[in-house]
Amino acid sequence: MNDHATELRRPDGSPLRILAVDDEPMLTDLLAMALRMEGWEVRTAGSGLEALQVARDFGPDALILDVMMPDLDGLGVLKRLREQGNMVPVLFLTAKDAVGDRIAGLTAGGDDYVTKPFSLEEVVARLRAVIRRSGGATTDASDSILQVGDLTLNEDSHEVVRSGDEIELTATEFELLRYLMRNERRVLSKAQILDRVWSYDFGGRSSVVELYISYLRKKLDAGRDVALIHTVRGVGYMIKAPQQ
């Protein structure tokens, strides 16, 4: 069993539940094997419609979801889940030649994606990161608090507070803010942010970084006297507290 197996579990201490969805049975079998080695409980589905049924019955903590499926594709599954109020984190699987026209949809609704062919180790690592970002699991570590000026971020409870006001962030916004706060007063390039937060190459689509930076600014800085997130033109972004 992987030596990280005990690190991530449900808040009640039980194993995480993962639903793996792909219309290739051999692939779902391999994924299930790798995920069970992490100590997680796994169910599989071979179609989008079956995935929705299993998700209702099983209550997974995360989904591995193939984008291209014959009956209802992965984006369709995600749309229905979100319409039902199910905010389970999703790791998409997609064919390499389909990446370009899927980026916008994946960025808007999914938490991350890997391209086929992939290594099982990569899938497990990405899934672990997605689950951590979602705040749906507990770890053996004690609370980890990051602070920049009057802004605090709790890495375990995923609570973000500025001047006593709690701020609601999506999983991706949270991960972006965490990366900035871990590198306080350090300028991070768009390429660095893409690699760390999304962990894949957008093929030059650095505009997604600008988009998410703008989301964070609206939530963190709007209506406040002091901005924490700063643009260093031609270089990147950084977060810093005002000089005392």
Coordinates of N, CA and C in Angstrom, one line a residue:
M1 N 0.8 -1.2 0.0 CA 0.0 0.0 0.0 C 0.9 1.2 0.0
N2 N 0.5 2.3 -0.7 CA 1.2 3.5 -0.8 C 1.4 4.1 0.6
D3 N 2.6 4.7 0.9 CA 2.8 5.2 2.2 C 2.1 6.4 2.5
H4 N 1.3 7.0 1.6 CA 0.5 8.2 1.8 C -0.9 7.7 2.1
A5 N -1.2 6.4 2.2 CA -2.6 6.0 2.2 C -3.4 6.5 3.4
T6 N -2.7 6.7 4.5 CA -3.4 7.1 5.7 C -3.6 8.6 5.8
E7 N -2.9 9.4 4.8 CA -2.9 10.8 4.9 C -4.3 11.4 4.6
L8 N -4.9 10.9 3.6 CA -6.2 11.5 3.2 C -7.4 10.5 3.5
R9 N -8.4 11.0 4.2 CA -9.5 10.2 4.5 C -10.7 11.1 4.7
R10 N -11.9 10.5 4.8 CA -13.1 11.4 5.0 C -13.0 12.0 6.4
P11 N -13.7 13.0 6.7 CA -13.7 13.7 8.0 C -14.1 12.7 9.1
D12 N -14.9 11.7 8.8 CA -15.3 10.7 9.9 C -14.2 9.6 10.1
G13 N -13.1 9.7 9.3 CA -12.1 8.7 9.4 C -12.2 7.6 8.5
S14 N -13.3 7.4 7.8 CA -13.4 6.3 6.8 C -12.7 6.6 5.5
P15 N -12.5 5.6 4.7 CA -11.7 5.8 3.5 C -12.4 6.7 2.5
L16 N -11.7 7.4 1.7 CA -12.2 8.3 0.7 C -12.9 7.4 -0.3
R17 N -14.0 7.9 -0.9 CA -14.8 7.2 -2.0 C -14.5 7.9 -3.3
I18 N -14.0 7.1 -4.3 CA -13.7 7.6 -5.6 C -14.5 6.9 -6.6
L19 N -15.1 7.6 -7.6 CA -15.8 7.1 -8.7 C -15.0 7.3 -10.0
A20 N -14.6 6.2 -10.6 CA -13.8 6.3 -11.9 C -14.8 6.0 -13.1
V21 N -14.8 6.9 -14.0 CA -15.8 6.7 -15.2 C -15.0 6.7 -16.5
D22 N -15.2 5.7 -17.3 CA -14.6 5.6 -18.6 C -15.2 4.5 -19.3
D23 N -15.4 4.6 -20.7 CA -16.1 3.6 -21.4 C -15.1 2.4 -21.8
E24 N -13.9 2.5 -21.4 CA -12.9 1.4 -21.6 C -12.8 0.7 -20.3
P25 N -13.3 -0.6 -20.2 CA -13.3 -1.3 -19.0 C -11.9 -1.6 -18.5
M26 N -10.9 -1.8 -19.4 CA -9.6 -2.1 -19.0 C -9.0 -0.9 -18.2
L27 N -9.3 0.3 -18.7 CA -8.8 1.5 -18.1 C -9.4 1.7 -16.7
T28 N -10.7 1.5 -16.5 CA -11.3 1.7 -15.2 C -10.8 0.6 -14.2
D29 N -10.5 -0.6 -14.7 CA -9.9 -1.6 -13.9 C -8.6 -1.2 -13.3
L30 N -7.8 -0.6 -14.2 CA -6.4 -0.2 -13.8 C -6.5 1.0 -12.8
L31 N -7.4 1.9 -13.1 CA -7.6 3.0 -12.2 C -8.1 2.5 -10.8
A32 N -9.0 1.6 -10.8 CA -9.6 1.1 -9.6 C -8.5 0.4 -8.7
M33 N -7.6 -0.3 -9.4 CA -6.5 -1.0 -8.7 C -5.6 0.0 -8.1
A34 N -5.2 1.0 -8.8 CA -4.3 2.0 -8.3 C -4.9 2.8 -7.2
L35 N -6.2 3.1 -7.3 CA -6.8 3.9 -6.2 C -7.0 3.1 -4.9
R36 N -7.3 1.8 -5.1 CA -7.5 0.9 -3.9 C -6.1 0.7 -3.2
M37 N -5.0 0.8 -3.9 CA -3.7 0.8 -3.3 C -3.5 2.0 -2.4
E38 N -4.2 3.0 -2.6 CA -4.1 4.2 -1.8 C -5.0 4.0 -0.5
G39 N -5.7 2.9 -0.4 CA -6.6 2.7 0.7 C -7.9 3.3 0.5
W40 N -8.3 3.7 -0.7 CA -9.6 4.3 -1.0 C -10.6 3.3 -1.4
E41 N -11.9 3.6 -1.2 CA -13.0 2.8 -1.7 C -13.3 3.3 -3.1
V42 N -13.5 2.3 -4.0 CA -13.6 2.7 -5.4 C -14.8 2.1 -6.1
R43 N -15.6 2.8 -6.9 CA -16.6 2.3 -7.7 C -16.3 2.7 -9.2
T44 N -16.7 2.0 -10.1 CA -16.5 2.4 -11.5 C -17.8 2.4 -12.3
A45 N -17.8 3.2 -13.4 CA -18.9 3.3 -14.3 C -18.4 3.3 -15.7
G46 N -19.2 2.8 -16.7 CA -18.8 2.7 -18.1 C -19.4 3.7 -19.0
S47 N -20.3 4.6 -18.4 CA -21.0 5.6 -19.2 C -21.4 6.7 -18.4
G48 N -21.8 7.8 -19.1 CA -22.2 9.0 -18.3 C -23.4 8.8 -17.5
L49 N -24.4 8.2 -18.1 CA -25.7 8.0 -17.4 C -25.5 7.0 -16.2
E50 N -24.6 6.0 -16.4 CA -24.4 5.1 -15.2 C -23.6 5.8 -14.1
A51 N -22.7 6.8 -14.6 CA -22.0 7.5 -13.6 C -22.9 8.4 -12.7
L52 N -23.9 8.9 -13.3 CA -24.9 9.7 -12.5 C -25.6 8.9 -11.5
Q53 N -26.0 7.7 -11.9 CA -26.7 6.7 -11.0 C -25.8 6.3 -9.8
V54 N -24.5 5.9 -10.2 CA -23.6 5.5 -9.1 C -23.2 6.6 -8.2
A55 N -23.1 7.8 -8.7 CA -22.8 9.0 -7.9 C -23.9 9.2 -6.9
R56 N -25.1 9.0 -7.3 CA -26.3 9.2 -6.4 C -26.2 8.2 -5.2
D57 N -25.9 6.9 -5.6 CA -26.0 5.8 -4.7 C -24.7 5.8 -3.8
F58 N -23.6 6.1 -4.4 CA -22.3 5.9 -3.7 C -21.8 7.1 -2.9
G59 N -22.2 8.3 -3.4 CA -21.7 9.5 -2.7 C -20.2 9.7 -2.7
P60 N -19.6 9.7 -3.9 CA -18.1 9.8 -3.9 C -17.6 11.2 -3.4
D61 N -16.3 11.1 -3.0 CA -15.6 12.3 -2.6 C -14.9 13.0 -3.7
A62 N -14.7 12.3 -4.8 CA -14.1 12.8 -6.1 C -14.5 11.9 -7.2
L63 N -14.5 12.5 -8.4 CA -14.7 11.7 -9.7 C -13.5 11.8 -10.6
I64 N -13.2 10.7 -11.2 CA -12.3 10.6 -12.4 C -13.2 10.4 -13.5
L65 N -13.3 11.4 -14.5 CA -14.4 11.4 -15.5 C -13.8 11.6 -16.9
D66 N -14.0 10.6 -17.7 CA -13.6 10.7 -19.1 C -14.5 11.7 -19.8
V67 N -13.8 12.6 -20.6 CA -14.6 13.6 -21.3 C -15.4 13.0 -22.5
M68 N -14.8 12.1 -23.3 CA -15.5 11.6 -24.4 C -16.1 10.3 -24.1
M69 N -17.5 10.3 -24.0 CA -18.2 9.0 -23.8 C -19.4 9.0 -24.8
P70 N -19.9 7.9 -25.2 CA -20.9 7.8 -26.2 C -22.3 8.3 -25.8
D71 N -22.8 8.1 -24.6 CA -24.1 8.5 -24.3 C -24.2 9.9 -23.8
L72 N -23.4 10.2 -22.7 CA -23.4 11.5 -22.1 C -22.0 11.8 -21.8
D73 N -21.4 12.9 -22.4 CA -20.0 13.1 -22.2 C -19.7 13.6 -20.8
G74 N -18.4 13.7 -20.5 CA -18.0 14.1 -19.1 C -18.5 15.5 -18.7
L75 N -18.5 16.4 -19.7 CA -18.9 17.8 -19.4 C -20.4 17.8 -19.1
G76 N -21.2 16.9 -19.8 CA -22.6 16.7 -19.6 C -22.9 16.2 -18.2
V77 N -22.1 15.2 -17.8 CA -22.2 14.6 -16.5 C -22.0 15.7 -15.4
L78 N -20.9 16.4 -15.6 CA -20.6 17.5 -14.6 C -21.7 18.5 -14.5
K79 N -22.2 18.9 -15.7 CA -23.3 19.9 -15.7 C -24.5 19.4 -14.9
R80 N -24.9 18.1 -15.1 CA -26.0 17.6 -14.3 C -25.7 17.5 -12.8
L81 N -24.5 17.1 -12.5 CA -24.2 17.0 -11.1 C -24.3 18.4 -10.4
R82 N -23.7 19.4 -11.1 CA -23.8 20.8 -10.5 C -25.2 21.3 -10.4
E83 N -26.0 21.0 -11.4 CA -27.4 21.4 -11.4 C -28.1 20.8 -10.2
Q84 N -27.7 19.6 -9.8 CA -28.3 18.9 -8.6 C -27.7 19.4 -7.3
G85 N -26.7 20.3 -7.4 CA -26.1 20.8 -6.2 C -24.9 20.0 -5.7
N86 N -24.5 19.1 -6.5 CA -23.4 18.2 -6.1 C -22.1 18.9 -6.6
M87 N -21.3 19.3 -5.6 CA -20.0 20.0 -5.9 C -18.8 19.2 -5.8
V88 N -19.0 17.8 -6.0 CA -17.9 16.9 -5.9 C -16.7 17.3 -6.8
P89 N -15.5 17.3 -6.4 CA -14.4 17.7 -7.3 C -14.2 16.6 -8.4
V90 N -13.8 17.1 -9.6 CA -13.7 16.3 -10.8 C -12.4 16.4 -11.4
L91 N -11.8 15.2 -11.7 CA -10.5 15.2 -12.5 C -10.9 14.6 -13.9
F92 N -10.8 15.4 -14.9 CA -11.2 14.9 -16.3 C -10.0 14.1 -16.9
L93 N -10.4 13.1 -17.7 CA -9.5 12.4 -18.6 C -9.9 12.8 -20.0
T94 N -8.9 13.2 -20.8 CA -9.2 13.7 -22.2 C -8.1 13.2 -23.2
A95 N -8.5 13.0 -24.4 CA -7.6 12.7 -25.4 C -6.7 13.9 -25.7
K96 N -5.5 13.7 -26.0 CA -4.5 14.8 -26.2 C -5.0 15.8 -27.3
D97 N -5.5 15.2 -28.4 CA -5.9 16.1 -29.5 C -7.2 16.9 -29.2
A98 N -7.8 16.6 -28.1 CA -9.1 17.3 -27.8 C -8.9 18.4 -26.7
V99 N -7.6 18.6 -26.3 CA -7.4 19.5 -25.2 C -7.8 20.9 -25.6
G100 N -7.4 21.4 -26.8 CA -7.6 22.8 -27.2 C -9.0 23.3 -27.0
D101 N -9.9 22.5 -27.5 CA -11.3 23.0 -27.5 C -12.0 22.6 -26.2
R102 N -11.3 22.0 -25.3 CA -12.0 21.7 -24.0 C -11.5 22.5 -22.9
I103 N -10.5 23.3 -23.1 CA -9.9 24.1 -22.0 C -10.9 25.0 -21.3
A104 N -11.7 25.7 -22.1 CA -12.6 26.7 -21.5 C -13.7 25.9 -20.6
G105 N -14.2 24.8 -21.1 CA -15.2 24.1 -20.3 C -14.6 23.4 -19.1
L106 N -13.4 22.9 -19.2 CA -12.8 22.3 -18.1 C -12.4 23.3 -17.0
T107 N -11.9 24.4 -17.4 CA -11.6 25.5 -16.5 C -12.8 26.0 -15.7
A108 N -13.9 26.1 -16.5 CA -15.1 26.6 -15.8 C -15.8 25.6 -14.9
G109 N -15.7 24.3 -15.2 CA -16.5 23.4 -14.4 C -15.7 22.3 -13.6
G110 N -14.5 21.9 -14.2 CA -13.8 20.8 -13.6 C -12.7 21.4 -12.8
D111 N -12.0 20.5 -12.0 CA -10.9 20.9 -11.1 C -9.5 20.7 -11.7
D112 N -9.4 19.8 -12.6 CA -8.1 19.5 -13.3 C -8.4 18.5 -14.4
Y113 N -7.3 18.2 -15.2 CA -7.5 17.1 -16.1 C -6.1 16.5 -16.5
V114 N -6.1 15.3 -17.0 CA -4.9 14.7 -17.5 C -5.2 14.2 -18.9
T115 N -4.2 14.1 -19.7 CA -4.4 13.7 -21.1 C -4.0 12.2 -21.2
K116 N -4.7 11.5 -22.1 CA -4.3 10.1 -22.4 C -3.2 10.1 -23.5
P117 N -2.2 9.2 -23.4 CA -2.0 8.3 -22.3 C -1.4 8.9 -21.1
F118 N -1.7 8.4 -19.9 CA -1.1 8.9 -18.7 C -0.6 7.8 -17.8
S119 N 0.2 8.2 -16.8 CA 0.6 7.2 -15.8 C -0.4 7.2 -14.7
L120 N -0.5 6.0 -14.1 CA -1.4 5.9 -12.9 C -0.9 6.8 -11.8
E121 N 0.4 6.9 -11.7 CA 1.0 7.7 -10.6 C 0.5 9.2 -10.8
E122 N 0.5 9.6 -12.0 CA 0.1 11.0 -12.3 C -1.4 11.2 -11.9
V123 N -2.2 10.2 -12.3 CA -3.6 10.4 -12.0 C -3.8 10.4 -10.4
V124 N -3.2 9.6 -9.7 CA -3.3 9.5 -8.3 C -2.8 10.9 -7.7
A125 N -1.7 11.4 -8.2 CA -1.1 12.6 -7.6 C -2.1 13.8 -7.9
R126 N -2.6 13.9 -9.1 CA -3.6 14.9 -9.5 C -4.8 14.8 -8.6
L127 N -5.3 13.6 -8.5 CA -6.5 13.4 -7.7 C -6.3 13.8 -6.2
R128 N -5.2 13.4 -5.7 CA -4.8 13.8 -4.3 C -4.9 15.3 -4.2
A129 N -4.3 16.0 -5.2 CA -4.3 17.5 -5.1 C -5.7 18.1 -5.2
V130 N -6.5 17.5 -6.1 CA -7.9 18.0 -6.3 C -8.7 17.8 -5.0
I131 N -8.5 16.7 -4.3 CA -9.2 16.4 -3.1 C -8.8 17.3 -2.0
R132 N -7.5 17.6 -1.9 CA -6.9 18.5 -0.9 C -7.5 19.9 -1.1
R133 N -7.6 20.3 -2.4 CA -8.1 21.7 -2.6 C -9.6 21.8 -2.3
S134 N -10.3 20.7 -2.5 CA -11.7 20.8 -2.2 C -12.1 20.8 -0.7
G135 N -11.1 20.5 0.1 CA -11.4 20.5 1.5 C -12.3 19.3 2.0
G136 N -12.4 18.3 1.2 CA -13.3 17.2 1.5 C -12.6 16.0 2.2
A137 N -11.4 16.3 2.6 CA -10.6 15.2 3.3 C -9.8 15.8 4.5
T138 N -9.5 15.0 5.5 CA -8.7 15.4 6.6 C -7.3 14.7 6.4
T139 N -6.3 15.3 7.1 CA -5.0 14.7 7.0 C -4.5 14.5 8.5
D140 N -3.3 13.9 8.5 CA -2.7 13.7 9.9 C -2.0 15.0 10.4
A141 N -1.8 15.9 9.5 CA -1.1 17.2 9.9 C -2.0 18.1 10.7
S142 N -1.4 18.9 11.5 CA -2.2 19.9 12.3 C -2.5 21.0 11.3
D143 N -3.4 21.9 11.8 CA -3.8 23.0 11.0 C -2.6 23.8 10.5
S144 N -2.7 24.2 9.3 CA -1.6 25.1 8.7 C -2.2 26.4 8.3
I145 N -1.8 27.4 9.0 CA -2.3 28.8 8.7 C -1.3 29.6 8.0
L146 N -1.7 30.2 6.8 CA -0.9 31.2 6.1 C -1.5 32.5 6.4
Q147 N -0.6 33.6 6.5 CA -1.1 34.9 6.8 C -0.3 35.9 6.0
V148 N -1.0 36.8 5.4 CA -0.4 38.0 4.7 C -1.3 39.2 5.1
G149 N -0.7 40.1 5.9 CA -1.4 41.2 6.4 C -2.6 40.8 7.2
D150 N -3.8 41.3 6.8 CA -5.1 40.9 7.5 C -5.8 39.8 6.9
L151 N -5.1 39.1 6.0 CA -5.6 37.9 5.3 C -5.1 36.6 5.8
T152 N -5.9 35.7 6.2 CA -5.5 34.4 6.7 C -6.1 33.3 5.9
L153 N -5.4 32.2 5.7 CA -5.8 31.0 4.9 C -5.5 29.8 5.7
N154 N -6.5 29.0 6.0 CA -6.3 27.7 6.7 C -6.3 26.6 5.7
E155 N -5.1 26.0 5.5 CA -4.9 25.0 4.5 C -5.7 23.7 4.7
D156 N -6.1 23.4 6.0 CA -6.8 22.2 6.3 C -8.3 22.4 6.2
S157 N -8.8 23.5 6.8 CA -10.2 23.7 6.8 C -10.7 24.5 5.6
H158 N -9.7 25.0 4.8 CA -10.0 25.8 3.6 C -10.8 27.1 3.9
E159 N -10.7 27.6 5.1 CA -11.3 28.9 5.5 C -10.3 30.0 5.1
V160 N -10.9 31.0 4.5 CA -10.1 32.2 4.1 C -10.9 33.4 4.7
V161 N -10.1 34.2 5.5 CA -10.7 35.3 6.2 C -9.8 36.6 6.0
R162 N -10.5 37.7 5.7 CA -9.8 39.0 5.7 C -10.5 40.0 6.5
S163 N -9.8 40.5 7.5 CA -10.3 41.5 8.4 C -11.6 41.0 9.1
G164 N -11.6 39.7 9.4 CA -12.8 39.2 10.1 C -13.9 38.7 9.2
D165 N -13.8 39.0 7.8 CA -14.8 38.6 6.9 C -14.4 37.3 6.2
E166 N -15.3 36.3 6.3 CA -15.0 35.0 5.6 C -15.2 35.2 4.1
I167 N -14.3 34.7 3.3 CA -14.4 34.8 1.9 C -14.5 33.4 1.3
E168 N -15.6 33.2 0.5 CA -15.8 32.0 -0.2 C -15.0 31.9 -1.5
L169 N -14.2 30.8 -1.7 CA -13.5 30.6 -2.9 C -13.7 29.3 -3.5
T170 N -13.6 29.2 -4.8 CA -13.7 27.9 -5.5 C -12.4 27.2 -5.2
A171 N -12.3 25.9 -5.5 CA -11.1 25.1 -5.3 C -9.9 25.7 -6.0
T172 N -10.1 26.1 -7.3 CA -9.0 26.6 -8.0 C -8.6 28.0 -7.5
E173 N -9.5 28.8 -7.1 CA -9.2 30.1 -6.5 C -8.4 29.9 -5.3
F174 N -8.8 28.9 -4.5 CA -8.1 28.7 -3.2 C -6.7 28.2 -3.4
E175 N -6.5 27.4 -4.4 CA -5.1 26.9 -4.7 C -4.3 28.0 -5.2
L176 N -4.8 28.9 -6.1 CA -4.1 30.0 -6.6 C -3.7 30.9 -5.4
L177 N -4.6 31.2 -4.5 CA -4.3 32.1 -3.4 C -3.3 31.5 -2.5
R178 N -3.4 30.2 -2.2 CA -2.4 29.5 -1.4 C -1.0 29.6 -2.0
Y179 N -0.9 29.4 -3.3 CA 0.4 29.5 -4.0 C 1.0 30.9 -3.8
L180 N 0.1 31.9 -4.0 CA 0.6 33.3 -3.8 C 1.1 33.5 -2.4
M181 N 0.3 33.1 -1.4 CA 0.6 33.3 0.0 C 1.8 32.6 0.5
R182 N 2.0 31.4 -0.1 CA 3.2 30.6 0.2 C 4.5 31.3 -0.3
N183 N 4.3 32.2 -1.3 CA 5.4 32.9 -1.9 C 5.3 34.4 -1.7
E184 N 4.9 34.8 -0.5 CA 4.7 36.2 -0.2 C 5.9 37.1 -0.6
R185 N 5.6 38.2 -1.3 CA 6.5 39.2 -1.7 C 7.4 38.6 -2.8
R186 N 7.1 37.5 -3.4 CA 7.9 37.0 -4.5 C 7.0 37.1 -5.8
V187 N 7.6 37.6 -6.9 CA 6.8 37.7 -8.1 C 6.8 36.3 -8.8
L188 N 5.6 35.9 -9.1 CA 5.4 34.6 -9.8 C 4.9 34.9 -11.2
S189 N 5.5 34.2 -12.2 CA 5.2 34.4 -13.6 C 3.9 33.6 -13.9
K190 N 3.3 34.0 -15.0 CA 2.1 33.2 -15.4 C 2.4 31.8 -15.6
A191 N 3.6 31.5 -16.2 CA 4.0 30.1 -16.5 C 4.2 29.3 -15.2
Q192 N 4.8 30.0 -14.2 CA 4.9 29.3 -12.9 C 3.5 29.0 -12.3
I193 N 2.6 30.0 -12.4 CA 1.3 29.8 -11.8 C 0.5 28.7 -12.5
L194 N 0.6 28.7 -13.8 CA -0.1 27.6 -14.6 C 0.5 26.2 -14.2
D195 N 1.8 26.1 -14.1 CA 2.4 24.9 -13.8 C 2.1 24.4 -12.4
R196 N 2.0 25.3 -11.4 CA 1.7 24.9 -10.0 C 0.2 24.7 -9.7
V197 N -0.6 25.6 -10.2 CA -2.0 25.6 -9.9 C -2.8 24.6 -10.7
W198 N -2.5 24.6 -12.0 CA -3.2 23.7 -13.0 C -2.4 22.5 -13.3
S199 N -1.1 22.6 -13.2 CA -0.2 21.4 -13.4 C -0.2 20.9 -14.8
Y200 N -0.5 21.8 -15.8 CA -0.4 21.4 -17.2 C -0.2 22.6 -18.0
D201 N 0.2 22.4 -19.3 CA 0.5 23.5 -20.2 C -0.7 23.9 -21.0
F202 N -1.1 25.1 -20.9 CA -2.3 25.6 -21.6 C -1.9 25.9 -23.0
G203 N -0.7 25.7 -23.5 CA -0.4 26.0 -24.8 C -0.4 27.5 -25.1
G204 N 0.1 28.3 -24.1 CA 0.1 29.7 -24.2 C -1.1 30.4 -23.7
R205 N -2.1 29.7 -23.2 CA -3.3 30.3 -22.7 C -3.2 30.9 -21.3
S206 N -2.2 31.8 -21.2 CA -2.0 32.4 -19.9 C -3.1 33.3 -19.5
S207 N -4.1 33.6 -20.4 CA -5.2 34.4 -20.1 C -6.0 33.8 -18.9
V208 N -5.9 32.5 -18.8 CA -6.7 31.9 -17.7 C -6.1 32.4 -16.3
V209 N -4.8 32.7 -16.2 CA -4.2 33.2 -15.0 C -4.8 34.6 -14.7
E210 N -4.8 35.4 -15.8 CA -5.4 36.8 -15.6 C -6.8 36.7 -15.1
L211 N -7.6 35.8 -15.7 CA -9.0 35.6 -15.3 C -9.1 35.3 -13.8
Y212 N -8.3 34.3 -13.4 CA -8.5 33.9 -12.0 C -7.9 34.9 -11.0
I213 N -6.9 35.6 -11.4 CA -6.3 36.7 -10.6 C -7.4 37.8 -10.4
S214 N -8.2 38.0 -11.5 CA -9.3 39.0 -11.4 C -10.4 38.5 -10.5
Y215 N -10.7 37.2 -10.5 CA -11.6 36.7 -9.6 C -11.2 36.9 -8.1
L216 N -9.9 36.6 -7.9 CA -9.4 36.7 -6.5 C -9.5 38.2 -6.1
R217 N -9.1 39.1 -7.0 CA -9.1 40.5 -6.6 C -10.5 41.0 -6.2
K218 N -11.5 40.5 -7.0 CA -12.9 40.9 -6.7 C -13.3 40.5 -5.3
K219 N -12.8 39.3 -4.9 CA -13.2 38.7 -3.6 C -12.4 39.2 -2.5
L220 N -11.1 39.5 -2.7 CA -10.2 39.9 -1.6 C -10.0 41.4 -1.5
D221 N -9.9 42.1 -2.6 CA -9.5 43.5 -2.6 C -10.6 44.5 -2.8
A222 N -11.7 44.1 -3.5 CA -12.8 45.0 -3.9 C -13.4 45.7 -2.7
G223 N -13.5 47.0 -2.8 CA -14.1 47.8 -1.7 C -13.2 48.0 -0.5
R224 N -11.9 47.6 -0.6 CA -11.0 47.8 0.5 C -10.0 48.8 0.2
D225 N -9.5 49.5 1.2 CA -8.5 50.6 1.0 C -7.1 50.0 0.5
V226 N -6.8 48.8 0.9 CA -5.5 48.3 0.6 C -5.6 47.0 -0.2
A227 N -5.0 47.0 -1.4 CA -4.9 45.8 -2.2 C -3.8 44.9 -1.8
L228 N -4.0 43.6 -1.8 CA -2.9 42.7 -1.5 C -2.3 42.1 -2.7
I229 N -3.0 41.9 -3.8 CA -2.5 41.2 -5.0 C -2.0 42.3 -5.9
H230 N -0.8 42.2 -6.4 CA -0.2 43.2 -7.2 C 0.3 42.6 -8.5
T231 N 0.2 43.4 -9.6 CA 0.7 43.0 -10.9 C 2.0 43.7 -11.1
V232 N 3.0 42.9 -11.5 CA 4.4 43.4 -11.8 C 4.4 43.3 -13.4
R233 N 4.2 44.4 -14.0 CA 4.0 44.4 -15.5 C 5.2 43.7 -16.2
G234 N 4.8 42.8 -17.1 CA 5.8 42.1 -17.9 C 6.5 40.9 -17.1
V235 N 6.1 40.8 -15.9 CA 6.8 39.7 -15.1 C 5.7 38.7 -14.5
G236 N 4.8 39.2 -13.7 CA 3.8 38.3 -13.2 C 3.0 39.0 -12.0
Y237 N 2.7 38.2 -11.0 CA 1.9 38.7 -9.9 C 2.6 38.3 -8.5
M238 N 2.2 39.1 -7.5 CA 2.7 38.7 -6.2 C 1.6 39.3 -5.2
I239 N 1.7 38.7 -4.0 CA 0.9 39.1 -2.9 C 1.8 39.7 -1.8
K240 N 1.4 40.8 -1.3 CA 2.2 41.4 -0.2 C 1.4 42.2 0.7
A241 N 1.7 42.3 2.0 CA 1.0 43.1 2.9 C 1.6 44.6 2.8
P242 N 0.8 45.6 3.1 CA 1.3 46.9 3.0 C 2.4 47.2 4.0
Q243 N 3.3 48.1 3.7 CA 4.4 48.4 4.6 C 3.9 49.0 5.8
Q244 N 4.4 48.6 6.9 CA 4.0 49.2 8.2 C 4.6 50.5 8.4

